[in-house]
PDB file of C-alpha atoms in Angstrom:
ATOM      1  CA  MET A1027      62.840 -22.436 142.454  1.00 40.00           C
ATOM      2  CA  LYS A1028      66.057 -20.978 143.747  1.00 40.00           C
ATOM      3  CA  LYS A1029      68.556 -23.606 144.756  1.00 33.00           C
ATOM      4  CA  LYS A1030      69.795 -23.173 148.309  1.00 34.00           C
ATOM      5  CA  MET A1031      72.337 -25.021 150.374  1.00 29.00           C
ATOM      6  CA  VAL A1032      70.689 -25.056 153.792  1.00 37.00           C
ATOM      7  CA  THR A1033      70.802 -26.955 157.039  1.00 35.00           C
ATOM      8  CA  ALA A1034      67.451 -27.717 158.650  1.00 37.00           C
ATOM      9  CA  LEU A1035      67.142 -27.830 162.420  1.00 33.00           C
ATOM     10  CA  LEU A1036      63.807 -29.217 163.593  1.00 40.00           C
ATOM     11  CA  ALA A1037      62.587 -28.845 167.175  1.00 37.00           C
ATOM     12  CA  VAL A1038      59.323 -29.314 169.001  1.00 31.00           C
ATOM     13  CA  SER A1039      58.182 -28.307 172.497  1.00 32.00           C
ATOM     14  CA  MET A1040      54.978 -30.166 173.357  1.00 33.00           C
ATOM     15  CA  LEU A1041      54.943 -28.738 176.871  1.00 29.00           C
ATOM     16  CA  ALA A1042      54.395 -25.281 175.475  1.00 33.00           C
ATOM     17  CA  GLY A1043      52.264 -26.721 172.714  1.00 40.00           C
ATOM     18  CA  LEU A1044      54.382 -25.156 170.002  1.00 39.00           C
ATOM     19  CA  SER A1045      56.129 -26.534 166.926  1.00 40.00           C
ATOM     20  CA  ALA A1046      58.944 -24.747 165.166  1.00 41.00           C
ATOM     21  CA  VAL A1047      61.383 -25.378 162.370  1.00 44.00           C
ATOM     22  CA  ASN A1048      64.477 -23.215 162.041  1.00 47.00           C
ATOM     23  CA  VAL A1049      66.393 -23.256 158.783  1.00 46.00           C
ATOM     24  CA  MET A1050      69.798 -21.556 158.711  1.00 45.00           C
ATOM     25  CA  ALA A1051      70.995 -19.898 155.519  1.00 45.00           C
ATOM     26  CA  ALA A1052      72.965 -16.890 154.354  1.00 42.00           C
ATOM     27  CA  ASP A1053      71.731 -13.588 155.776  1.00 50.00           C
ATOM     28  CA  ASP A1054      70.885 -12.217 152.332  1.00 56.00           C
ATOM     29  CA  ASP A1055      69.091 -15.330 151.140  1.00 87.00           C
ATOM     30  CA  THR A1056      65.409 -15.273 152.080  1.00 95.00           C
ATOM     31  CA  ILE A1057      63.796 -18.692 152.433  1.00 97.00           C
ATOM     32  CA  THR A1058      60.179 -18.978 151.325  1.00 98.00           C
ATOM     33  CA  VAL A1059      58.052 -21.323 153.419  1.00 98.00           C
ATOM     34  CA  GLY A1060      54.484 -22.362 152.683  1.00 98.00           C
ATOM     35  CA  PHE A1061      52.603 -23.524 155.778  1.00 98.00           C
ATOM     36  CA  SER A1062      49.246 -25.277 155.548  1.00 98.00           C
ATOM     37  CA  GLN A1063      47.733 -25.074 159.019  1.00 98.00           C
ATOM     38  CA  VAL A1064      44.794 -27.337 159.765  1.00 96.00           C
ATOM     39  CA  GLY A1065      42.716 -24.501 161.250  1.00 95.00           C
ATOM     40  CA  ALA A1066      42.079 -22.692 164.515  1.00 93.00           C
ATOM     41  CA  GLU A1067      39.989 -25.249 166.371  1.00 93.00           C
ATOM     42  CA  SER A1068      41.698 -24.944 169.750  1.00 94.00           C
ATOM     43  CA  ASP A1069      43.850 -22.801 172.001  1.00 94.00           C
ATOM     44  CA  TRP A1070      46.786 -25.116 171.271  1.00 95.00           C
ATOM     45  CA  ARG A1071      46.360 -24.600 167.552  1.00 95.00           C
ATOM     46  CA  THR A1072      46.193 -20.825 167.922  1.00 95.00           C
ATOM     47  CA  ALA A1073      49.426 -20.850 169.931  1.00 95.00           C
ATOM     48  CA  ASN A1074      51.017 -23.176 167.376  1.00 96.00           C
ATOM     49  CA  SER A1075      50.134 -20.807 164.514  1.00 97.00           C
ATOM     50  CA  GLN A1076      51.581 -17.840 166.369  1.00 97.00           C
ATOM     51  CA  SER A1077      54.760 -19.780 167.106  1.00 96.00           C
ATOM     52  CA  MET A1078      55.181 -20.531 163.407  1.00 96.00           C
ATOM     53  CA  LYS A1079      54.612 -16.896 162.449  1.00 97.00           C
ATOM     54  CA  ASP A1080      57.109 -15.712 165.058  1.00 97.00           C
ATOM     55  CA  THR A1081      59.708 -18.247 163.905  1.00 96.00           C
ATOM     56  CA  PHE A1082      59.337 -17.756 160.167  1.00 96.00           C
ATOM     57  CA  SER A1083      59.461 -13.981 160.253  1.00 96.00           C
ATOM     58  CA  LYS A1084      61.138 -11.621 157.815  1.00 96.00           C
ATOM     59  CA  GLU A1085      63.493 -10.611 160.643  1.00 95.00           C
ATOM     60  CA  ASN A1086      64.638 -14.245 160.803  1.00 95.00           C
ATOM     61  CA  GLY A1087      65.182 -14.416 157.056  1.00 96.00           C
ATOM     62  CA  TYR A1088      61.944 -16.037 155.953  1.00 97.00           C
ATOM     63  CA  ASP A1089      58.992 -15.253 153.758  1.00 97.00           C
ATOM     64  CA  LEU A1090      56.084 -17.202 155.261  1.00 98.00           C
ATOM     65  CA  ILE A1091      52.981 -17.951 153.220  1.00 98.00           C
ATOM     66  CA  PHE A1092      50.404 -18.991 155.825  1.00 98.00           C
ATOM     67  CA  ASP A1093      47.198 -20.799 154.876  1.00 98.00           C
ATOM     68  CA  ASP A1094      44.359 -21.649 157.292  1.00 97.00           C
ATOM     69  CA  ALA A1095      42.569 -24.737 155.962  1.00 97.00           C
ATOM     70  CA  GLN A1096      39.522 -24.317 158.226  1.00 96.00           C
ATOM     71  CA  GLN A1097      39.564 -28.016 159.148  1.00 93.00           C
ATOM     72  CA  LYS A1098      39.156 -29.176 155.543  1.00 96.00           C
ATOM     73  CA  GLN A1099      41.580 -31.509 153.802  1.00 97.00           C
ATOM     74  CA  GLU A1100      40.574 -30.264 150.363  1.00 98.00           C
ATOM     75  CA  ASN A1101      41.698 -26.777 151.388  1.00 98.00           C
ATOM     76  CA  GLN A1102      45.062 -28.134 152.450  1.00 98.00           C
ATOM     77  CA  ILE A1103      45.542 -29.972 149.164  1.00 98.00           C
ATOM     78  CA  THR A1104      44.721 -26.777 147.276  1.00 98.00           C
ATOM     79  CA  ALA A1105      47.163 -24.811 149.431  1.00 98.00           C
ATOM     80  CA  ILE A1106      49.976 -27.288 148.804  1.00 98.00           C
ATOM     81  CA  ARG A1107      49.407 -27.104 145.065  1.00 98.00           C
ATOM     82  CA  ASN A1108      49.485 -23.310 145.280  1.00 98.00           C
ATOM     83  CA  PHE A1109      52.767 -23.505 147.179  1.00 98.00           C
ATOM     84  CA  ILE A1110      54.183 -25.701 144.417  1.00 98.00           C
ATOM     85  CA  GLN A1111      53.109 -23.178 141.765  1.00 98.00           C
ATOM     86  CA  GLN A1112      54.692 -20.395 143.808  1.00 97.00           C
ATOM     87  CA  GLU A1113      57.940 -22.391 143.928  1.00 97.00           C
ATOM     88  CA  VAL A1114      58.400 -22.137 147.667  1.00 98.00           C
ATOM     89  CA  ASP A1115      61.568 -23.572 149.201  1.00 98.00           C
ATOM     90  CA  TYR A1116      59.827 -25.630 151.880  1.00 98.00           C
ATOM     91  CA  ILE A1117      56.289 -26.816 152.561  1.00 98.00           C
ATOM     92  CA  LEU A1118      55.099 -27.343 156.129  1.00 98.00           C
ATOM     93  CA  LEU A1119      51.929 -29.365 156.641  1.00 98.00           C
ATOM     94  CA  ALA A1120      49.865 -29.821 159.806  1.00 97.00           C
ATOM     95  CA  PRO A1121      47.449 -32.422 158.382  1.00 97.00           C
ATOM     96  CA  VAL A1122      43.799 -32.560 159.396  1.00 96.00           C
ATOM     97  CA  THR A1123      43.773 -36.367 159.031  1.00 95.00           C
ATOM     98  CA  GLU A1124      46.411 -39.016 158.382  1.00 96.00           C
ATOM     99  CA  THR A1125      45.249 -40.373 155.019  1.00 97.00           C
ATOM    100  CA  GLY A1126      44.681 -38.965 151.545  1.00 97.00           C
ATOM    101  CA  TRP A1127      48.033 -37.234 150.952  1.00 98.00           C
ATOM    102  CA  ASP A1128      49.925 -39.481 148.535  1.00 98.00           C
ATOM    103  CA  THR A1129      49.030 -37.687 145.306  1.00 98.00           C
ATOM    104  CA  VAL A1130      49.711 -34.108 146.382  1.00 98.00           C
ATOM    105  CA  LEU A1131      52.883 -35.005 148.289  1.00 98.00           C
ATOM    106  CA  GLN A1132      54.139 -36.816 145.196  1.00 98.00           C
ATOM    107  CA  GLU A1133      53.541 -33.589 143.268  1.00 98.00           C
ATOM    108  CA  ALA A1134      55.662 -31.694 145.800  1.00 98.00           C
ATOM    109  CA  LYS A1135      58.390 -34.337 145.615  1.00 98.00           C
ATOM    110  CA  ASP A1136      58.386 -34.179 141.809  1.00 98.00           C
ATOM    111  CA  ALA A1137      58.824 -30.396 142.087  1.00 98.00           C
ATOM    112  CA  GLY A1138      61.835 -30.894 144.353  1.00 98.00           C
ATOM    113  CA  ILE A1139      60.228 -29.192 147.361  1.00 98.00           C
ATOM    114  CA  PRO A1140      60.907 -30.754 150.788  1.00 98.00           C
ATOM    115  CA  VAL A1141      57.791 -31.315 152.892  1.00 98.00           C
ATOM    116  CA  ILE A1142      57.965 -31.254 156.686  1.00 98.00           C
ATOM    117  CA  ILE A1143      54.996 -32.681 158.604  1.00 98.00           C
ATOM    118  CA  VAL A1144      54.237 -30.975 161.921  1.00 97.00           C
ATOM    119  CA  ASP A1145      52.096 -32.073 164.875  1.00 95.00           C
ATOM    120  CA  ARG A1146      49.822 -34.742 163.391  1.00 94.00           C
ATOM    121  CA  MET A1147      51.269 -37.456 161.168  1.00 96.00           C
ATOM    122  CA  VAL A1148      50.440 -38.645 157.638  1.00 97.00           C
ATOM    123  CA  ASN A1149      49.932 -42.248 156.560  1.00 96.00           C
ATOM    124  CA  VAL A1150      51.363 -42.575 153.051  1.00 97.00           C
ATOM    125  CA  SER A1151      52.503 -45.498 150.898  1.00 97.00           C
ATOM    126  CA  ASP A1152      56.006 -44.033 150.510  1.00 97.00           C
ATOM    127  CA  ASP A1153      57.738 -42.357 153.446  1.00 96.00           C
ATOM    128  CA  SER A1154      60.065 -40.523 151.065  1.00 97.00           C
ATOM    129  CA  LEU A1155      57.120 -38.268 150.156  1.00 98.00           C
ATOM    130  CA  TYR A1156      58.003 -36.162 153.203  1.00 98.00           C
ATOM    131  CA  THR A1157      61.378 -35.121 154.583  1.00 97.00           C
ATOM    132  CA  ALA A1158      60.689 -35.159 158.323  1.00 97.00           C
ATOM    133  CA  TRP A1159      57.966 -35.212 160.950  1.00 96.00           C
ATOM    134  CA  VAL A1160      57.996 -33.059 164.088  1.00 95.00           C
ATOM    135  CA  GLY A1161      55.356 -34.237 166.530  1.00 94.00           C
ATOM    136  CA  SER A1162      54.382 -36.207 169.594  1.00 93.00           C
ATOM    137  CA  ASN A1163      53.695 -39.846 170.447  1.00 96.00           C
ATOM    138  CA  PHE A1164      49.962 -39.447 170.994  1.00 97.00           C
ATOM    139  CA  LYS A1165      49.351 -43.044 172.006  1.00 98.00           C
ATOM    140  CA  LEU A1166      52.056 -42.822 174.661  1.00 98.00           C
ATOM    141  CA  GLU A1167      50.369 -39.684 175.991  1.00 98.00           C
ATOM    142  CA  GLY A1168      47.138 -41.627 176.317  1.00 98.00           C
ATOM    143  CA  GLN A1169      48.853 -44.592 177.920  1.00 98.00           C
ATOM    144  CA  LYS A1170      50.418 -42.364 180.568  1.00 98.00           C
ATOM    145  CA  ALA A1171      47.060 -40.722 181.276  1.00 98.00           C
ATOM    146  CA  CYS A1172      45.387 -44.114 181.608  1.00 98.00           C
ATOM    147  CA  GLU A1173      48.124 -45.417 183.890  1.00 98.00           C
ATOM    148  CA  TRP A1174      47.555 -42.384 186.113  1.00 97.00           C
ATOM    149  CA  LEU A1175      43.820 -43.135 186.173  1.00 98.00           C
ATOM    150  CA  LYS A1176      44.496 -46.775 187.057  1.00 98.00           C
ATOM    151  CA  GLN A1177      46.619 -45.776 190.031  1.00 97.00           C
ATOM    152  CA  TYR A1178      44.190 -43.035 191.078  1.00 96.00           C
ATOM    153  CA  ALA A1179      41.219 -45.410 190.974  1.00 97.00           C
ATOM    154  CA  ALA A1180      43.108 -47.921 193.118  1.00 96.00           C
ATOM    155  CA  ALA A1181      44.194 -45.279 195.637  1.00 96.00           C
ATOM    156  CA  LYS A1182      40.645 -43.922 195.932  1.00 94.00           C
ATOM    157  CA  ASN A1183      39.088 -47.410 196.051  1.00 94.00           C
ATOM    158  CA  MET A1184      36.794 -46.583 193.150  1.00 94.00           C
ATOM    159  CA  SER A1185      34.429 -49.540 192.827  1.00 91.00           C
ATOM    160  CA  GLU A1186      34.026 -48.952 189.108  1.00 96.00           C
ATOM    161  CA  VAL A1187      35.202 -46.591 186.412  1.00 98.00           C
ATOM    162  CA  ASN A1188      32.386 -45.453 184.123  1.00 98.00           C
ATOM    163  CA  ILE A1189      34.152 -43.449 181.467  1.00 98.00           C
ATOM    164  CA  VAL A1190      33.131 -41.589 178.326  1.00 98.00           C
ATOM    165  CA  ASP A1191      35.555 -40.517 175.625  1.00 98.00           C
ATOM    166  CA  ILE A1192      35.132 -37.161 173.881  1.00 98.00           C
ATOM    167  CA  GLN A1193      37.328 -37.863 170.882  1.00 98.00           C
ATOM    168  CA  GLY A1194      39.187 -35.460 168.655  1.00 97.00           C
ATOM    169  CA  THR A1195      38.702 -35.112 164.915  1.00 96.00           C
ATOM    170  CA  ILE A1196      38.245 -38.650 163.647  1.00 97.00           C
ATOM    171  CA  GLY A1197      41.265 -39.778 161.642  1.00 96.00           C
ATOM    172  CA  ALA A1198      43.669 -37.240 163.150  1.00 95.00           C
ATOM    173  CA  SER A1199      46.834 -38.679 164.680  1.00 95.00           C
ATOM    174  CA  ALA A1200      46.039 -37.316 168.132  1.00 96.00           C
ATOM    175  CA  GLN A1201      42.578 -38.895 168.051  1.00 98.00           C
ATOM    176  CA  ILE A1202      43.853 -42.244 166.803  1.00 97.00           C
ATOM    177  CA  GLY A1203      46.585 -42.523 169.419  1.00 98.00           C
ATOM    178  CA  ARG A1204      44.667 -41.197 172.412  1.00 98.00           C
ATOM    179  CA  SER A1205      41.533 -43.210 171.626  1.00 98.00           C
ATOM    180  CA  ALA A1206      43.516 -46.415 171.127  1.00 98.00           C
ATOM    181  CA  ALA A1207      45.293 -45.983 174.459  1.00 98.00           C
ATOM    182  CA  LEU A1208      41.993 -45.582 176.303  1.00 98.00           C
ATOM    183  CA  GLU A1209      40.338 -48.508 174.541  1.00 98.00           C
ATOM    184  CA  GLU A1210      43.234 -50.796 175.451  1.00 98.00           C
ATOM    185  CA  ALA A1211      43.353 -49.584 179.057  1.00 98.00           C
ATOM    186  CA  ALA A1212      39.591 -49.967 179.501  1.00 98.00           C
ATOM    187  CA  ALA A1213      39.751 -53.561 178.281  1.00 98.00           C
ATOM    188  CA  ALA A1214      42.783 -54.378 180.424  1.00 98.00           C
ATOM    189  CA  ASN A1215      41.444 -52.795 183.622  1.00 98.00           C
ATOM    190  CA  GLY A1216      37.761 -53.668 183.389  1.00 97.00           C
ATOM    191  CA  TRP A1217      36.608 -50.078 183.029  1.00 98.00           C
ATOM    192  CA  ASN A1218      33.180 -49.402 181.581  1.00 98.00           C
ATOM    193  CA  LEU A1219      33.835 -47.415 178.413  1.00 98.00           C
ATOM    194  CA  LEU A1220      30.269 -46.209 178.028  1.00 98.00           C
ATOM    195  CA  GLU A1221      30.588 -44.309 174.771  1.00 98.00           C
ATOM    196  CA  GLN A1222      32.933 -42.512 172.393  1.00 98.00           C
ATOM    197  CA  GLN A1223      31.850 -39.455 170.401  1.00 98.00           C
ATOM    198  CA  THR A1224      33.888 -36.872 168.538  1.00 98.00           C
ATOM    199  CA  GLY A1225      34.103 -33.378 169.963  1.00 98.00           C
ATOM    200  CA  GLU A1226      36.161 -32.305 166.920  1.00 97.00           C
ATOM    201  CA  PHE A1227      38.762 -30.764 169.264  1.00 97.00           C
ATOM    202  CA  THR A1228      36.486 -27.741 169.865  1.00 97.00           C
ATOM    203  CA  GLN A1229      34.959 -26.328 173.022  1.00 98.00           C
ATOM    204  CA  ALA A1230      31.491 -25.901 171.525  1.00 98.00           C
ATOM    205  CA  LYS A1231      31.302 -29.472 170.269  1.00 98.00           C
ATOM    206  CA  GLY A1232      32.805 -30.806 173.478  1.00 98.00           C
ATOM    207  CA  GLN A1233      30.043 -29.104 175.436  1.00 98.00           C
ATOM    208  CA  GLU A1234      27.365 -30.371 173.061  1.00 98.00           C
ATOM    209  CA  VAL A1235      28.602 -33.960 173.273  1.00 98.00           C
ATOM    210  CA  MET A1236      28.865 -33.838 177.068  1.00 98.00           C
ATOM    211  CA  GLU A1237      25.333 -32.489 177.388  1.00 98.00           C
ATOM    212  CA  SER A1238      24.090 -35.404 175.304  1.00 98.00           C
ATOM    213  CA  LEU A1239      26.074 -37.995 177.244  1.00 98.00           C
ATOM    214  CA  LEU A1240      24.808 -36.705 180.591  1.00 98.00           C
ATOM    215  CA  LYS A1241      21.250 -37.235 179.379  1.00 98.00           C
ATOM    216  CA  GLN A1242      22.030 -40.798 178.307  1.00 98.00           C
ATOM    217  CA  TYR A1243      24.058 -41.941 181.320  1.00 98.00           C
ATOM    218  CA  ASP A1244      23.578 -41.121 184.996  1.00 96.00           C
ATOM    219  CA  ASN A1245      26.631 -43.027 186.203  1.00 97.00           C
ATOM    220  CA  ILE A1246      29.503 -41.251 184.427  1.00 98.00           C
ATOM    221  CA  ASN A1247      32.374 -40.642 186.813  1.00 98.00           C
ATOM    222  CA  VAL A1248      35.245 -40.005 184.361  1.00 98.00           C
ATOM    223  CA  VAL A1249      35.389 -37.966 181.161  1.00 98.00           C
ATOM    224  CA  TYR A1250      38.422 -38.519 178.928  1.00 98.00           C
ATOM    225  CA  CYS A1251      38.726 -35.446 176.694  1.00 98.00           C
ATOM    226  CA  GLU A1252      41.231 -35.659 173.868  1.00 98.00           C
ATOM    227  CA  ASN A1253      42.195 -31.986 174.135  1.00 98.00           C
ATOM    228  CA  ASP A1254      41.789 -29.062 176.510  1.00 98.00           C
ATOM    229  CA  ASN A1255      39.099 -27.225 174.590  1.00 98.00           C
ATOM    230  CA  GLU A1256      36.829 -30.253 174.644  1.00 98.00           C
ATOM    231  CA  ALA A1257      37.447 -30.405 178.392  1.00 98.00           C
ATOM    232  CA  PHE A1258      36.455 -26.750 178.816  1.00 98.00           C
ATOM    233  CA  GLY A1259      33.166 -27.465 177.059  1.00 98.00           C
ATOM    234  CA  ALA A1260      32.586 -30.658 179.026  1.00 98.00           C
ATOM    235  CA  ILE A1261      33.147 -28.852 182.326  1.00 98.00           C
ATOM    236  CA  GLU A1262      30.584 -26.215 181.369  1.00 98.00           C
ATOM    237  CA  ALA A1263      28.036 -28.915 180.528  1.00 98.00           C
ATOM    238  CA  ILE A1264      28.688 -30.833 183.754  1.00 98.00           C
ATOM    239  CA  LYS A1265      28.312 -27.762 185.942  1.00 98.00           C
ATOM    240  CA  ALA A1266      25.199 -26.650 184.049  1.00 98.00           C
ATOM    241  CA  ALA A1267      23.681 -30.061 184.812  1.00 98.00           C
ATOM    242  CA  GLY A1268      24.163 -29.458 188.524  1.00 98.00           C
ATOM    243  CA  LYS A1269      27.085 -31.821 188.931  1.00 98.00           C
ATOM    244  CA  THR A1270      30.589 -31.100 190.213  1.00 98.00           C
ATOM    245  CA  VAL A1271      34.030 -31.842 188.800  1.00 98.00           C
ATOM    246  CA  GLY A1272      37.365 -32.670 190.371  1.00 95.00           C
ATOM    247  CA  PRO A1273      38.764 -35.215 192.843  1.00 92.00           C
ATOM    248  CA  ASP A1274      36.040 -34.464 195.386  1.00 91.00           C
ATOM    249  CA  GLY A1275      33.301 -33.986 192.804  1.00 95.00           C
ATOM    250  CA  ASP A1276      30.948 -36.169 190.820  1.00 97.00           C
ATOM    251  CA  ILE A1277      33.025 -36.464 187.657  1.00 98.00           C
ATOM    252  CA  LEU A1278      36.758 -36.470 186.935  1.00 98.00           C
ATOM    253  CA  VAL A1279      37.758 -34.614 183.775  1.00 98.00           C
ATOM    254  CA  MET A1280      40.941 -35.730 182.006  1.00 98.00           C
ATOM    255  CA  SER A1281      42.546 -33.775 179.198  1.00 98.00           C
ATOM    256  CA  PHE A1282      45.584 -33.219 176.959  1.00 97.00           C
ATOM    257  CA  ASP A1283      47.574 -30.300 175.456  1.00 94.00           C
ATOM    258  CA  THR A1284      48.661 -28.230 178.489  1.00 91.00           C
ATOM    259  CA  THR A1285      47.290 -24.918 177.297  1.00 95.00           C
ATOM    260  CA  LYS A1286      47.459 -21.954 179.666  1.00 94.00           C
ATOM    261  CA  GLN A1287      43.781 -22.302 180.591  1.00 96.00           C
ATOM    262  CA  GLY A1288      44.243 -26.050 180.879  1.00 96.00           C
ATOM    263  CA  ILE A1289      46.995 -25.538 183.449  1.00 96.00           C
ATOM    264  CA  THR A1290      44.809 -23.064 185.333  1.00 97.00           C
ATOM    265  CA  ASP A1291      41.953 -25.582 185.426  1.00 96.00           C
ATOM    266  CA  THR A1292      44.325 -28.293 186.570  1.00 96.00           C
ATOM    267  CA  LEU A1293      45.570 -26.158 189.438  1.00 96.00           C
ATOM    268  CA  SER A1294      41.973 -25.420 190.442  1.00 95.00           C
ATOM    269  CA  GLY A1295      41.051 -29.097 190.308  1.00 95.00           C
ATOM    270  CA  ASP A1296      38.552 -28.856 187.449  1.00 97.00           C
ATOM    271  CA  ILE A1297      40.913 -30.924 185.272  1.00 96.00           C
ATOM    272  CA  ILE A1298      42.923 -33.710 186.866  1.00 91.00           C
TER     273      ILE A1298
END
């Protein structure tokens, strides 16, 4: 691999839902970056992929090798090993889950290739296996959402909070943090956490899970969706069941990610 003296500048904008890493080098020195993207499960992820492609363009001095793992960790491990064989200068990894990375990241370290983790985090035995992480505090996001719900419930004199949690991909950092925040808040505030099921961060699965939950429980008044696409699916299921959403409706729908459609639904009152 070509040896380069470079300075890495890492930045993340969670409001826009985009992650980017800019590496500055000589104009005539192309930097090869291998990016293992978890998949295309949500609007946020699609925007994130486009942001990476725009940032690591040939015009900006990069050669980007983009790999879509289709939500499978084994595909990401294969991609990383391919990047190592191709002697890329940097590896970017948006991991599908937190665990199971030690061996392949050690291989990258042994090859002298810096690994930058983006969005979700990895849980490894040795933090030196990656150079940096660019992401969000997912538990803090959940805590802030739950604090809002606590204050809302008090202001509206809600006699009880009967909440269901449509979780993200089990084992992903966003799922772990957002689920933990809700579980702690439910215990602290006496909310009825009726059930937790994974919606896999997709609209189709979110709708499927919500349809099932509505058949099991007739007293749901809050749905805590761990991303916008799950919320879109949940809203469809709720309306199809003849119920309404929003502050003046039957069920409040909470969500994360701030996608364009998510903002639109928030302004309309479908998402709170």
